[in-house]
């Protein structure tokens, strides 16, 4: 299920009384306000405010429903406390049952909600800013792919170009006349063959983009690479990409690539 589909499922979720705990927790270690694990204090404070509100309402059934949802949220965060990235978003309900967790790599504000439905506005805004996307980075030696959504890279994989250079090097030295020759015809021929083979490699991968897009639920496809390779790959695609940037980031970290593509 894609994130867009998950959002729709959350949007459709309702209960007769308040039963859904929505938690947006800023755990960004680079945030000055998050030094020394400040998120732990914010987590306790957020729950305390809701508990005080429920105590004033004096509804035992609602208080018990909140406690079950809270306990599950606390366990999830404690079990993953060493891999919280920049933020975590959780929607939890005991009856009817709901538990959705999103670890994100983009800054979020800490907020807590106890309602009869998941509060998804902030999550929706995150997905609008960082949609489900495939980022394609073609170069001469390989094509790197990032599978990403909401600033989080779910997969980072590379297809390598098998140029067959060893065979071509042997052919390059052949000369029926026995002389070395005076022109650059062998080099030109090698370059032409390399170019043709690279174009076939791109065309083969580009033909799989539609399948990848469907299987990985990509809403967008972006290409970033040196001009020659980026344009060649885009030309091989059946459908025009959502953006093309001329910059070689194949050896760069995922965060830098996302920043260049989405400008955030």
Short mmCIF file of C-alpha atoms in Angstrom, two decimals:
data_model
loop_
_atom_site.label_atom_id
_atom_site.label_comp_id
_atom_site.label_asym_id
_atom_site.label_seq_id
_atom_site.Cartn_x
_atom_site.Cartn_y
_atom_site.Cartn_z
CA UNK A 1 0.00 0.00 0.00
CA UNK A 2 1.37 3.43 -0.95
CA UNK A 3 1.57 6.29 1.51
CA UNK A 4 -1.19 8.05 -0.38
CA UNK A 5 -3.40 4.99 0.09
CA UNK A 6 -2.42 4.78 3.75
CA UNK A 7 -3.38 8.42 4.21
CA UNK A 8 -6.79 7.73 2.70
CA UNK A 9 -7.24 4.76 5.06
CA UNK A 10 -6.36 6.99 8.01
CA UNK A 11 -8.71 9.68 6.74
CA UNK A 12 -11.56 7.16 6.60
CA UNK A 13 -10.91 5.88 10.14
CA UNK A 14 -13.42 7.06 12.79
CA UNK A 15 -14.77 5.85 16.10
CA UNK A 16 -17.96 6.77 17.95
CA UNK A 17 -16.09 8.34 20.86
CA UNK A 18 -12.57 9.69 21.15
CA UNK A 19 -10.24 6.73 20.78
CA UNK A 20 -7.34 7.74 18.50
CA UNK A 21 -4.01 8.99 19.81
CA UNK A 22 -2.03 10.95 17.19
CA UNK A 23 1.58 11.69 18.11
CA UNK A 24 4.03 13.88 16.19
CA UNK A 25 7.39 13.78 17.97
CA UNK A 26 10.46 15.81 17.01
CA UNK A 27 13.53 13.63 17.64
CA UNK A 28 15.95 15.49 15.37
CA UNK A 29 19.43 15.28 17.01
CA UNK A 30 20.55 18.34 15.02
CA UNK A 31 17.82 20.49 16.55
CA UNK A 32 19.29 22.62 19.42
CA UNK A 33 16.06 22.09 21.36
CA UNK A 34 16.59 18.35 21.20
CA UNK A 35 19.96 18.22 22.95
CA UNK A 36 20.36 15.45 25.54
CA UNK A 37 17.21 13.65 24.44
CA UNK A 38 14.74 16.43 25.13
CA UNK A 39 12.12 14.47 23.17
CA UNK A 40 11.75 12.17 26.21
CA UNK A 41 10.61 15.10 28.33
CA UNK A 42 8.31 16.34 25.57
CA UNK A 43 6.79 12.87 25.24
CA UNK A 44 6.00 12.70 28.95
CA UNK A 45 4.69 16.28 29.02
CA UNK A 46 2.41 15.67 26.04
CA UNK A 47 0.90 12.59 27.61
CA UNK A 48 0.55 14.33 30.97
CA UNK A 49 -1.50 17.16 29.45
CA UNK A 50 -3.85 14.70 27.79
CA UNK A 51 -4.17 12.64 30.98
CA UNK A 52 -5.07 15.78 32.95
CA UNK A 53 -7.70 16.61 30.36
CA UNK A 54 -9.17 13.11 30.59
CA UNK A 55 -9.12 13.16 34.39
CA UNK A 56 -11.25 16.30 34.31
CA UNK A 57 -13.71 14.61 31.94
CA UNK A 58 -13.96 11.65 34.36
CA UNK A 59 -14.78 9.06 31.71
CA UNK A 60 -13.33 5.71 32.77
CA UNK A 61 -13.88 4.01 29.41
CA UNK A 62 -12.18 6.83 27.54
CA UNK A 63 -9.32 6.93 30.04
CA UNK A 64 -8.76 3.19 29.63
CA UNK A 65 -8.81 3.51 25.82
CA UNK A 66 -6.22 6.29 26.05
CA UNK A 67 -3.99 4.24 28.36
CA UNK A 68 -3.96 1.27 25.94
CA UNK A 69 -3.06 3.51 22.98
CA UNK A 70 -0.43 5.39 25.00
CA UNK A 71 1.24 2.19 26.22
CA UNK A 72 1.59 0.93 22.67
CA UNK A 73 3.07 4.24 21.50
CA UNK A 74 5.56 4.29 24.39
CA UNK A 75 6.66 0.72 23.66
CA UNK A 76 7.17 1.48 19.97
CA UNK A 77 9.33 4.49 20.72
CA UNK A 78 11.32 2.76 23.46
CA UNK A 79 11.99 -0.27 21.24
CA UNK A 80 13.34 2.02 18.50
CA UNK A 81 14.92 4.77 20.60
CA UNK A 82 18.30 4.34 18.88
CA UNK A 83 16.86 4.74 15.36
CA UNK A 84 14.33 7.56 15.63
CA UNK A 85 15.83 9.66 12.83
CA UNK A 86 14.44 13.23 12.75
CA UNK A 87 10.91 12.49 13.82
CA UNK A 88 8.24 9.89 14.37
CA UNK A 89 4.51 10.00 13.67
CA UNK A 90 2.21 7.44 15.29
CA UNK A 91 -1.54 6.85 15.16
CA UNK A 92 -2.85 4.40 17.75
CA UNK A 93 -6.23 3.09 18.85
CA UNK A 94 -7.21 -0.03 20.79
CA UNK A 95 -10.86 -0.31 19.76
CA UNK A 96 -11.29 -0.22 16.83
CA UNK A 97 -7.69 -1.24 16.39
CA UNK A 98 -5.27 1.08 14.62
CA UNK A 99 -1.50 1.36 14.74
CA UNK A 100 0.44 3.21 12.05
CA UNK A 101 4.04 4.35 12.47
CA UNK A 102 6.15 6.63 10.26
CA UNK A 103 9.81 7.42 10.93
CA UNK A 104 10.68 10.52 8.94
CA UNK A 105 13.87 12.32 7.94
CA UNK A 106 12.37 15.80 7.86
CA UNK A 107 11.89 18.21 10.77
CA UNK A 108 8.50 18.08 12.46
CA UNK A 109 6.87 19.88 15.39
CA UNK A 110 5.92 17.91 18.49
CA UNK A 111 2.14 17.65 18.87
CA UNK A 112 -0.31 15.30 20.60
CA UNK A 113 -3.97 14.77 19.76
CA UNK A 114 -6.74 12.63 21.29
CA UNK A 115 -9.71 12.60 18.91
CA UNK A 116 -12.32 10.36 17.30
CA UNK A 117 -10.11 10.22 14.17
CA UNK A 118 -6.41 10.33 13.24
CA UNK A 119 -5.16 13.92 12.87
CA UNK A 120 -3.34 13.62 9.55
CA UNK A 121 -3.02 17.23 8.34
CA UNK A 122 0.66 17.47 9.26
CA UNK A 123 1.44 14.07 7.76
CA UNK A 124 -0.37 15.06 4.58
CA UNK A 125 1.74 18.23 4.35
CA UNK A 126 4.91 16.17 4.72
CA UNK A 127 3.91 13.85 1.90
CA UNK A 128 3.02 16.83 -0.30
CA UNK A 129 6.50 18.30 0.27
CA UNK A 130 8.32 14.96 -0.08
CA UNK A 131 6.10 12.65 -2.17
CA UNK A 132 6.63 8.96 -2.90
CA UNK A 133 9.37 9.24 -5.51
CA UNK A 134 11.95 7.39 -7.49
CA UNK A 135 15.19 9.33 -7.96
CA UNK A 136 17.30 8.08 -10.87
CA UNK A 137 21.00 8.98 -11.09
CA UNK A 138 22.51 7.80 -14.38
CA UNK A 139 26.25 7.93 -15.02
CA UNK A 140 28.63 6.14 -17.37
CA UNK A 141 29.38 3.26 -15.03
CA UNK A 142 26.00 2.70 -13.41
CA UNK A 143 22.51 3.95 -12.66
CA UNK A 144 21.65 4.55 -9.02
CA UNK A 145 18.06 4.58 -7.73
CA UNK A 146 16.63 6.02 -4.52
CA UNK A 147 13.17 4.98 -3.36
CA UNK A 148 11.99 7.77 -1.07
CA UNK A 149 9.01 9.36 0.67
CA UNK A 150 8.73 12.10 3.30
CA UNK A 151 12.48 12.59 3.34
CA UNK A 152 13.12 8.94 4.19
CA UNK A 153 15.03 6.64 1.82
CA UNK A 154 13.47 3.20 1.89
CA UNK A 155 15.83 1.70 -0.68
CA UNK A 156 19.09 2.67 -2.38
CA UNK A 157 20.20 0.35 -5.19
CA UNK A 158 22.43 0.46 -8.27
CA UNK A 159 22.51 -1.23 -11.67
CA UNK A 160 26.00 -1.53 -13.14
CA UNK A 161 26.80 -1.10 -16.83
CA UNK A 162 28.73 -4.06 -18.29
CA UNK A 163 30.55 -2.37 -21.14
CA UNK A 164 32.51 -5.39 -22.38
CA UNK A 165 35.64 -3.22 -22.55
CA UNK A 166 38.02 -6.16 -22.24
CA UNK A 167 36.82 -7.55 -25.59
CA UNK A 168 36.90 -4.16 -27.22
CA UNK A 169 40.42 -3.51 -26.03
CA UNK A 170 41.53 -6.67 -27.80
CA UNK A 171 39.75 -5.61 -30.97
CA UNK A 172 41.23 -2.14 -30.75
CA UNK A 173 44.74 -3.51 -31.25
CA UNK A 174 43.88 -5.53 -34.39
CA UNK A 175 45.24 -4.19 -37.65
CA UNK A 176 45.01 -6.42 -40.79
CA UNK A 177 47.78 -4.50 -42.55
CA UNK A 178 50.26 -5.15 -39.74
CA UNK A 179 50.84 -1.43 -39.20
CA UNK A 180 49.76 0.78 -36.29
CA UNK A 181 47.76 3.08 -38.55
CA UNK A 182 47.64 6.84 -38.50
CA UNK A 183 44.01 7.67 -37.74
CA UNK A 184 41.73 7.43 -34.73
CA UNK A 185 39.22 5.09 -36.37
CA UNK A 186 39.61 2.33 -33.76
CA UNK A 187 39.14 4.76 -30.90
CA UNK A 188 36.16 6.34 -32.64
CA UNK A 189 34.73 2.90 -33.27
CA UNK A 190 35.19 2.01 -29.60
CA UNK A 191 33.49 5.24 -28.51
CA UNK A 192 30.59 4.59 -30.87
CA UNK A 193 30.16 1.06 -29.58
CA UNK A 194 30.33 2.24 -25.98
CA UNK A 195 27.73 4.89 -26.66
CA UNK A 196 25.41 2.46 -28.41
CA UNK A 197 25.76 -0.13 -25.65
CA UNK A 198 25.22 2.51 -22.96
CA UNK A 199 22.09 3.70 -24.75
CA UNK A 200 20.80 0.13 -24.85
CA UNK A 201 21.55 -0.19 -21.13
CA UNK A 202 19.61 3.01 -20.40
CA UNK A 203 16.75 1.97 -22.65
CA UNK A 204 16.47 -1.38 -20.88
CA UNK A 205 16.35 0.25 -17.44
CA UNK A 206 14.09 3.07 -18.58
CA UNK A 207 11.65 0.46 -19.84
CA UNK A 208 11.41 -0.89 -16.29
CA UNK A 209 10.56 2.51 -14.78
CA UNK A 210 6.82 2.06 -15.29
CA UNK A 211 6.98 -1.30 -13.53
CA UNK A 212 9.07 0.15 -10.67
CA UNK A 213 6.69 3.09 -10.38
CA UNK A 214 3.71 0.77 -10.01
CA UNK A 215 5.38 -1.72 -7.66
CA UNK A 216 6.98 0.93 -5.45
CA UNK A 217 4.00 3.33 -5.61
CA UNK A 218 6.02 6.26 -6.93
CA UNK A 219 4.01 9.40 -7.55
CA UNK A 220 6.99 11.10 -9.17
CA UNK A 221 10.22 10.18 -10.95
CA UNK A 222 13.20 12.57 -10.90
CA UNK A 223 16.48 12.31 -12.82
CA UNK A 224 19.72 13.86 -11.65
CA UNK A 225 23.10 13.36 -13.29
CA UNK A 226 25.64 14.90 -15.65
CA UNK A 227 23.84 16.52 -18.60
CA UNK A 228 24.82 13.91 -21.22
CA UNK A 229 23.71 10.94 -19.13
CA UNK A 230 20.64 12.57 -17.57
CA UNK A 231 19.29 13.63 -20.97
CA UNK A 232 20.06 10.24 -22.53
CA UNK A 233 18.20 8.40 -19.80
CA UNK A 234 15.24 10.80 -19.92
CA UNK A 235 15.04 10.35 -23.69
CA UNK A 236 14.82 6.58 -23.24
CA UNK A 237 11.85 6.83 -20.85
CA UNK A 238 8.35 6.27 -22.16
CA UNK A 239 6.98 9.08 -19.98
CA UNK A 240 8.73 12.37 -19.30
CA UNK A 241 10.24 12.57 -15.78
CA UNK A 242 8.91 15.09 -13.27
CA UNK A 243 12.28 16.85 -13.19
CA UNK A 244 15.79 16.66 -14.64
CA UNK A 245 18.85 18.15 -12.96
CA UNK A 246 22.36 18.22 -14.38
CA UNK A 247 24.57 17.31 -11.47
CA UNK A 248 26.60 14.21 -10.63
CA UNK A 249 25.63 13.04 -7.14
CA UNK A 250 26.14 9.29 -7.57
CA UNK A 251 28.68 9.19 -4.76
CA UNK A 252 26.78 11.60 -2.50
CA UNK A 253 24.79 10.73 0.58
CA UNK A 254 21.03 10.32 0.28
CA UNK A 255 20.31 13.46 2.33
CA UNK A 256 22.24 15.64 -0.11
CA UNK A 257 20.46 14.07 -3.08
CA UNK A 258 17.03 14.70 -1.52
CA UNK A 259 18.00 18.30 -0.79
CA UNK A 260 19.05 18.86 -4.40
CA UNK A 261 15.93 17.23 -5.85
CA UNK A 262 13.30 18.70 -3.53
CA UNK A 263 15.10 21.93 -2.61
CA UNK A 264 14.38 21.61 1.12
#
